[in-house]
Amino acid sequence: MDPIRIDLKKKSIASKRELRGRVLTCICVGISVLMMTALILFITYKGLQLFSQDKISLSSFLGGTKWNPRDRQFGASALLLGSITATFLAVLLAFPFALGTAIFISEFKPLKVKKYLRFSIELLVGIPAVVYGFIGIAAIVPLLRLLLGGTGFSLLAGVIILAIMILPTMTTLCVTAFKSVPSAYREVSHALGATQWQTLQKIILPLAQSQIIIAILFGTAQAFGEAIAVQMVIGNAVLIPRHLMSPAATLTSVLTTGMGDSVRGSVANNALWSLALLLLIISLLFNLAVHLTTRKRF
């Protein structure tokens, strides 16, 4: 009988499949990196035309308070302040509810309630932003008008809408933070005589602190970049808000309202691209903060 010959140099079917998988993965990663790089370069190019082509100074753009394209007034400080104020207050309003809900889902035992509550929170993530905007117009704005006076279209209405929108994201991430703490820590703490709240305060919260910070950063980034819902309820008045019931404007609200009305290549259009570049830079800073926080944790 002839001996069975095995060609050791011939690649197996499994190795060929692995090679095809690696090549396909590299192609997908390369396309993703190329698209992101092209997007950043394009927005940067369009955003800098206001300063290079139209000769608008960077100091007047960042320090000016008036936004009037007809008079070539492109001061973004009021818009930036409106975005920062609305985002900060929304996170401040949403975080206690997100943390409390996450503690209830992660640390308490009524399984049926936890199951339906978590499903409801995850369901809220998929609701389109325009629906939140309509809810704001139909319910929140009239309620604020009735209780506090004015038109109801105000910074406070935008803050409430943003808080509702970022609540599911922050809650889900906080739940993940608590779930990442090994159950052995809880068991040892209870065995030593600590109560559930002592265990939560002294052990679980400190261990989950870095991931809770990540949840706050993600919620902040989401609130800062939200456009449609905020535009529908905030009033869209380009001025520095003096109080919560004052109408205001954000970077995203001016972008969404102005981009459709501006002529491509005009000064007003270039100014909107500059706002988009400013928004992109701030979003990248949020992502960098999340990366540094994650890196510090591990």
Coordinates of C-alpha atoms in Angstrom, one line a residue:
M1 CA 0.0 0.0 0.0
D2 CA 1.2 3.5 -0.8
P3 CA 1.8 5.7 2.2
I4 CA -0.5 8.6 2.7
R5 CA 1.2 11.8 1.7
I6 CA 0.5 15.0 3.7
D7 CA 1.6 18.3 2.2
L8 CA 2.6 20.3 5.2
K9 CA 3.0 23.5 3.1
K10 CA -0.6 23.4 1.9
K11 CA -2.9 25.7 3.9
S12 CA -5.9 24.1 5.5
I13 CA -9.5 25.2 5.0
A14 CA -9.6 26.7 8.5
S15 CA -6.4 28.8 7.9
K16 CA -7.8 30.1 4.6
R17 CA -11.0 31.1 6.3
E18 CA -9.0 32.8 9.1
L19 CA -7.0 34.7 6.5
R20 CA -10.1 35.8 4.7
G21 CA -11.6 37.0 8.0
R22 CA -8.5 39.0 8.8
V23 CA -8.4 40.6 5.4
L24 CA -12.1 41.5 5.6
T25 CA -11.7 42.9 9.1
C26 CA -8.7 45.0 8.0
I27 CA -10.7 46.3 5.0
C28 CA -13.6 47.3 7.2
V29 CA -11.4 49.0 9.7
G30 CA -9.5 50.8 7.0
I31 CA -12.8 52.1 5.4
S32 CA -14.0 53.3 8.9
V33 CA -10.7 55.1 9.5
L34 CA -10.8 56.6 6.0
M35 CA -14.3 57.8 6.4
M36 CA -13.7 59.4 9.8
T37 CA -10.5 61.1 8.6
A38 CA -12.3 62.4 5.5
L39 CA -15.2 63.7 7.6
I40 CA -12.9 65.5 10.0
L41 CA -10.8 67.0 7.2
F42 CA -13.9 68.1 5.3
I43 CA -15.5 69.8 8.3
T44 CA -12.1 71.4 9.2
Y45 CA -11.7 72.7 5.7
K46 CA -15.2 74.2 5.5
G47 CA -15.0 75.5 9.0
L48 CA -11.8 77.5 8.5
Q49 CA -13.1 79.3 5.4
L50 CA -14.9 81.8 7.5
F51 CA -11.5 83.0 8.8
S52 CA -9.3 82.4 5.7
Q53 CA -11.7 83.4 3.0
D54 CA -14.2 85.8 4.6
K55 CA -11.6 87.4 6.9
I56 CA -13.7 87.1 10.1
S57 CA -11.4 87.2 13.1
L58 CA -11.3 84.2 15.5
S59 CA -11.5 86.5 18.5
S60 CA -14.7 88.1 17.3
F61 CA -16.1 84.6 16.5
L62 CA -15.4 83.1 19.9
G63 CA -15.9 86.3 21.9
G64 CA -18.8 88.0 20.2
T65 CA -22.3 87.8 21.6
K66 CA -24.3 88.8 18.5
W67 CA -25.2 86.4 15.7
N68 CA -26.6 88.3 12.8
P69 CA -25.5 87.0 9.4
R70 CA -27.0 89.9 7.5
D71 CA -24.7 92.4 9.3
R72 CA -21.7 90.0 9.2
Q73 CA -21.9 89.5 13.0
F74 CA -20.9 86.0 13.9
G75 CA -20.4 85.9 17.6
A76 CA -20.6 82.3 18.9
S77 CA -20.1 82.9 22.6
A78 CA -23.9 83.2 23.4
L79 CA -24.5 80.0 21.5
L80 CA -21.6 78.2 23.3
L81 CA -22.8 79.5 26.6
G82 CA -26.3 78.3 25.9
S83 CA -25.1 74.8 25.0
I84 CA -22.9 74.5 28.0
T85 CA -25.6 75.8 30.4
A86 CA -28.3 73.6 29.0
T87 CA -26.0 70.5 29.0
F88 CA -24.7 71.1 32.5
L89 CA -28.2 71.6 34.0
A90 CA -29.6 68.6 32.1
V91 CA -26.9 66.3 33.4
L92 CA -27.3 67.8 36.9
L93 CA -31.1 67.1 36.7
A94 CA -30.8 63.6 35.2
F95 CA -28.0 62.1 37.1
P96 CA -29.7 61.6 40.5
F97 CA -32.6 59.8 38.8
A98 CA -30.2 57.7 36.7
L99 CA -28.1 56.7 39.7
G100 CA -31.1 55.9 41.9
T101 CA -32.8 53.8 39.1
A102 CA -29.5 52.0 38.5
I103 CA -29.1 51.2 42.2
F104 CA -32.7 49.8 42.3
I105 CA -32.1 47.7 39.2
S106 CA -28.7 46.4 40.3
E107 CA -28.9 46.0 44.1
F108 CA -32.5 45.2 45.0
K109 CA -34.3 41.9 44.6
P110 CA -37.8 42.3 43.0
L111 CA -36.9 40.5 39.8
K112 CA -40.2 41.2 37.9
V113 CA -40.1 44.9 38.6
K114 CA -36.5 45.1 37.7
K115 CA -37.1 43.3 34.4
Y116 CA -39.9 45.5 33.3
L117 CA -38.2 48.7 34.5
R118 CA -35.0 47.9 32.6
F119 CA -36.9 47.0 29.5
S120 CA -38.8 50.3 29.7
I121 CA -35.6 52.3 30.1
E122 CA -34.0 50.5 27.1
L123 CA -37.1 51.2 25.1
L124 CA -36.7 54.9 25.7
V125 CA -33.3 54.9 24.0
G126 CA -34.9 54.1 20.7
I127 CA -37.5 56.9 20.7
P128 CA -36.6 59.5 17.9
A129 CA -35.6 62.9 19.1
V130 CA -38.4 64.7 17.2
V131 CA -40.9 62.7 19.4
Y132 CA -39.3 64.2 22.5
G133 CA -39.6 67.6 20.8
F134 CA -43.3 67.2 20.2
I135 CA -43.8 66.0 23.8
G136 CA -42.0 69.2 24.9
I137 CA -44.2 71.4 22.8
A138 CA -47.4 69.6 23.8
A139 CA -46.8 69.1 27.5
I140 CA -43.7 70.8 29.0
V141 CA -44.0 74.2 27.3
P142 CA -47.7 74.7 28.2
L143 CA -47.0 73.6 31.8
L144 CA -44.1 76.0 32.2
R145 CA -46.2 78.8 30.7
L146 CA -49.0 78.0 33.2
L147 CA -46.7 77.7 36.2
L148 CA -44.0 80.3 35.6
G149 CA -45.4 82.6 33.0
G150 CA -43.9 83.8 29.7
T151 CA -44.1 81.9 26.5
G152 CA -42.8 78.6 27.9
F153 CA -40.2 78.3 25.2
S154 CA -37.2 78.7 27.3
L155 CA -33.8 77.4 28.5
L156 CA -35.7 75.4 31.3
A157 CA -37.8 73.6 28.7
G158 CA -34.6 72.6 26.8
V159 CA -33.0 71.4 30.0
I160 CA -36.0 69.2 30.9
I161 CA -36.1 67.7 27.4
L162 CA -32.4 67.0 27.4
A163 CA -32.6 65.5 30.9
I164 CA -35.3 63.1 29.7
M165 CA -33.4 62.2 26.6
I166 CA -30.1 61.4 28.4
L167 CA -31.7 59.6 31.3
P168 CA -31.9 56.1 29.6
T169 CA -28.3 56.3 28.5
M170 CA -26.9 57.3 31.8
T171 CA -29.1 54.8 33.7
T172 CA -28.0 51.9 31.4
L173 CA -24.3 52.8 31.8
C174 CA -24.7 53.1 35.6
V175 CA -26.3 49.7 35.7
T176 CA -23.4 48.3 33.8
A177 CA -21.0 50.0 36.3
F178 CA -22.7 48.3 39.3
K179 CA -22.9 45.0 37.5
S180 CA -19.1 45.1 36.9
V181 CA -18.5 44.9 40.6
P182 CA -18.0 41.2 41.5
S183 CA -20.7 39.7 43.7
A184 CA -18.0 38.4 46.1
Y185 CA -17.5 41.9 47.4
R186 CA -21.1 42.1 48.4
E187 CA -21.1 38.6 50.0
V188 CA -18.0 39.4 52.1
S189 CA -19.4 42.7 53.2
H190 CA -22.7 41.1 54.3
A191 CA -20.8 38.3 56.0
L192 CA -19.0 40.9 58.1
G193 CA -22.3 42.4 59.2
A194 CA -22.6 45.4 56.9
T195 CA -26.1 46.4 55.8
Q196 CA -27.0 46.7 52.2
W197 CA -26.7 50.5 52.2
Q198 CA -23.4 50.3 54.0
T199 CA -22.1 47.9 51.3
L200 CA -23.4 50.2 48.6
Q201 CA -21.8 53.3 50.1
K202 CA -18.5 51.9 51.2
I203 CA -17.7 49.3 48.6
I204 CA -19.9 49.3 45.5
L205 CA -20.0 53.0 44.8
P206 CA -16.2 53.5 45.2
L207 CA -15.4 50.5 42.9
A208 CA -17.9 51.7 40.3
Q209 CA -16.9 55.3 40.5
S210 CA -14.8 55.5 37.3
Q211 CA -17.5 53.9 35.2
I212 CA -20.1 56.2 36.7
I213 CA -18.0 59.1 35.6
I214 CA -17.9 57.6 32.1
A215 CA -21.7 57.4 32.2
I216 CA -21.8 61.1 33.1
L217 CA -19.4 62.0 30.2
F218 CA -21.5 60.0 27.7
G219 CA -24.6 61.7 28.9
T220 CA -22.9 65.1 28.7
A221 CA -21.7 64.4 25.1
Q222 CA -25.2 63.2 24.1
A223 CA -26.9 66.3 25.6
F224 CA -24.3 68.7 24.0
G225 CA -24.8 67.3 20.5
E226 CA -28.6 67.1 20.6
A227 CA -30.3 69.3 18.1
I228 CA -33.9 68.7 17.0
A229 CA -35.7 68.4 20.3
V230 CA -33.8 71.3 21.8
Q231 CA -34.5 73.5 18.8
M232 CA -38.3 72.9 19.2
V233 CA -38.6 74.1 22.8
I234 CA -35.7 76.4 23.7
G235 CA -36.9 79.5 21.9
N236 CA -34.0 80.0 19.5
A237 CA -33.1 83.5 20.6
V238 CA -29.4 84.2 20.2
L239 CA -28.7 85.9 23.5
I240 CA -27.0 85.2 26.8
P241 CA -29.7 83.6 29.1
R242 CA -30.3 85.6 32.2
H243 CA -32.6 83.1 33.9
L244 CA -34.1 79.7 33.3
M245 CA -37.3 81.0 31.7
S246 CA -35.3 83.1 29.2
P247 CA -35.3 81.9 25.6
A248 CA -31.9 80.8 24.4
A249 CA -30.1 79.1 21.6
T250 CA -27.4 76.4 21.3
L251 CA -24.8 75.6 18.7
T252 CA -26.9 72.7 17.4
S253 CA -30.2 74.7 17.3
V254 CA -28.7 77.4 15.2
L255 CA -27.1 74.9 12.9
T256 CA -30.3 73.0 12.2
T257 CA -32.4 76.2 11.7
G258 CA -29.8 78.1 9.6
M259 CA -28.3 75.5 7.3
G260 CA -31.4 75.1 5.2
D261 CA -31.8 78.9 4.7
S262 CA -28.1 79.8 3.9
V263 CA -26.6 79.8 0.4
R264 CA -23.8 77.5 -0.2
G265 CA -20.4 79.3 -0.2
S266 CA -21.8 82.5 1.4
V267 CA -20.5 84.0 4.5
A268 CA -23.5 82.8 6.5
N269 CA -23.0 79.3 5.3
N270 CA -19.3 79.4 6.2
A271 CA -20.2 80.6 9.6
L272 CA -22.4 77.6 10.2
W273 CA -19.6 75.3 9.1
S274 CA -17.4 77.1 11.7
L275 CA -20.0 76.3 14.3
A276 CA -20.0 72.7 13.1
L277 CA -16.2 72.6 13.5
L278 CA -16.5 74.0 17.0
L279 CA -19.1 71.4 17.9
L280 CA -16.8 68.7 16.4
I281 CA -13.8 69.8 18.5
I282 CA -15.9 69.8 21.7
S283 CA -17.2 66.3 20.9
L284 CA -13.7 65.0 20.3
L285 CA -12.7 66.5 23.7
F286 CA -15.6 64.5 25.3
N287 CA -14.4 61.3 23.6
L288 CA -10.9 62.0 24.7
A289 CA -12.1 62.5 28.3
V290 CA -13.9 59.1 28.1
H291 CA -10.8 57.4 26.8
L292 CA -8.6 58.9 29.5
T293 CA -11.1 57.9 32.2
T294 CA -11.3 54.3 30.8
R295 CA -7.5 54.1 30.5
K296 CA -7.0 55.3 34.1
R297 CA -9.4 52.7 35.4
F298 CA -7.6 49.8 33.7

